[in-house]
């Protein structure tokens, strides 16, 4: 590959990565009290308990991003919150919800758990949980 082609391809790759925001960036990053604040406001909350080093978590995140891209109603009706497992695995939130491990997805509305997936990576299963959350949000 000649230098001009290499520079053009490199620049395009960097520009595409830098300019295209991912849906994960649209998710809120968990902090103490954030979930309770949104639930008290009547929001439907979708929690992802993830670790940066977890391959199952990465697969789940990719599926969720694709589904959110395909259906903008998810983003307009559901509050997505990412919980860093390494930082919060011993938190009150994890204890109160009985979260067994990273790669757990949970949908909540008010004081009710709508559903959860533990270490599941099937697109149909994740879509079903998102649809459950969307139905609760728009009911």
XYZ file of C-alpha atoms in Angstrom:
139
model
C 0.000 0.000 0.000
C 1.421 3.365 -0.885
C 1.727 6.185 1.589
C -1.128 8.268 0.135
C -3.615 5.373 0.314
C -2.494 4.506 3.828
C -2.940 8.100 5.025
C -6.336 8.425 3.373
C -7.624 5.179 4.870
C -6.172 5.978 8.293
C -7.723 9.441 8.309
C -11.112 8.067 7.248
C -11.027 5.418 9.952
C -10.114 7.899 12.669
C -12.705 10.437 11.497
C -15.450 7.834 11.378
C -14.625 6.607 14.867
C -14.324 10.101 16.311
C -17.399 11.580 14.686
C -19.861 8.722 15.031
C -21.075 8.746 18.644
C -22.013 5.330 19.912
C -25.275 4.669 21.654
C -23.321 3.555 24.699
C -22.344 7.225 25.044
C -26.049 8.074 25.212
C -26.356 5.813 28.254
C -25.914 7.326 31.674
C -23.023 6.219 33.835
C -24.230 4.999 37.215
C -23.628 6.967 40.373
C -25.244 6.499 43.794
C -28.869 7.624 43.783
C -29.211 7.865 39.985
C -31.496 4.847 39.595
C -33.741 5.895 42.482
C -34.000 9.412 41.051
C -35.237 8.139 37.684
C -37.579 5.553 39.168
C -39.091 8.206 41.475
C -39.659 10.391 38.409
C -41.688 7.577 36.819
C -39.041 6.595 34.275
C -38.476 3.087 32.999
C -34.855 2.179 33.645
C -32.688 -0.355 31.824
C -29.572 -1.298 33.789
C -26.521 -2.965 32.332
C -24.024 -4.329 34.841
C -20.811 -4.438 32.824
C -17.054 -4.729 33.166
C -14.674 -3.372 30.539
C -12.784 -6.685 30.403
C -15.911 -8.898 30.082
C -16.403 -10.425 26.631
C -20.037 -11.356 27.361
C -20.704 -7.746 28.360
C -19.180 -6.535 25.092
C -21.473 -8.816 23.087
C -24.503 -7.611 25.052
C -23.533 -3.966 24.530
C -23.160 -4.499 20.782
C -26.587 -6.116 20.540
C -28.200 -3.382 22.641
C -26.590 -0.655 20.521
C -27.858 -2.295 17.335
C -31.376 -2.669 18.702
C -31.402 0.935 19.917
C -30.257 2.095 16.498
C -33.015 0.081 14.818
C -35.751 1.311 17.158
C -35.399 4.949 18.321
C -38.440 4.472 20.586
C -36.169 2.701 23.054
C -34.041 5.822 23.491
C -37.000 8.182 23.727
C -38.819 6.149 26.381
C -36.231 4.239 28.412
C -33.396 5.553 30.585
C -30.288 3.430 29.982
C -27.796 3.284 32.827
C -24.471 1.448 32.705
C -23.202 0.180 36.049
C -19.477 -0.549 36.201
C -19.195 -3.927 37.908
C -15.645 -3.321 39.076
C -16.679 -0.140 40.882
C -20.140 -1.114 42.198
C -20.275 -4.910 42.649
C -20.565 -4.425 46.415
C -22.964 -1.460 46.250
C -26.392 -1.182 47.833
C -27.926 -1.251 44.335
C -26.346 -4.606 43.519
C -27.324 -6.015 46.912
C -30.910 -4.739 46.774
C -31.480 -6.164 43.297
C -29.632 -9.411 43.995
C -27.367 -9.007 40.981
C -25.306 -12.209 40.798
C -22.597 -11.130 38.374
C -21.499 -8.775 35.631
C -23.250 -9.185 32.263
C -26.623 -8.824 33.973
C -29.328 -6.698 32.352
C -32.335 -5.514 34.372
C -35.419 -3.486 33.431
C -37.218 -1.565 36.197
C -40.319 0.603 36.492
C -41.327 2.117 39.828
C -40.733 -0.508 42.497
C -41.168 -3.386 40.061
C -38.564 -5.437 38.228
C -39.848 -6.036 34.712
C -37.281 -8.675 33.849
C -33.622 -9.606 33.784
C -31.066 -11.478 31.753
C -27.979 -12.987 33.357
C -25.098 -13.588 30.918
C -27.484 -14.004 27.987
C -26.371 -12.905 24.540
C -29.254 -13.984 22.325
C -30.520 -10.988 20.368
C -34.115 -12.241 20.655
C -33.845 -12.438 24.455
C -32.369 -8.942 24.773
C -34.937 -7.519 22.342
C -37.704 -9.103 24.381
C -36.436 -7.419 27.561
C -36.161 -4.065 25.758
C -39.688 -4.493 24.383
C -40.983 -5.283 27.870
C -39.367 -2.094 29.149
C -40.753 -0.089 26.220
C -44.267 -1.430 26.806
C -44.079 -0.454 30.472
C -42.765 2.998 29.568
C -45.542 3.706 27.083
C -48.449 2.092 28.963
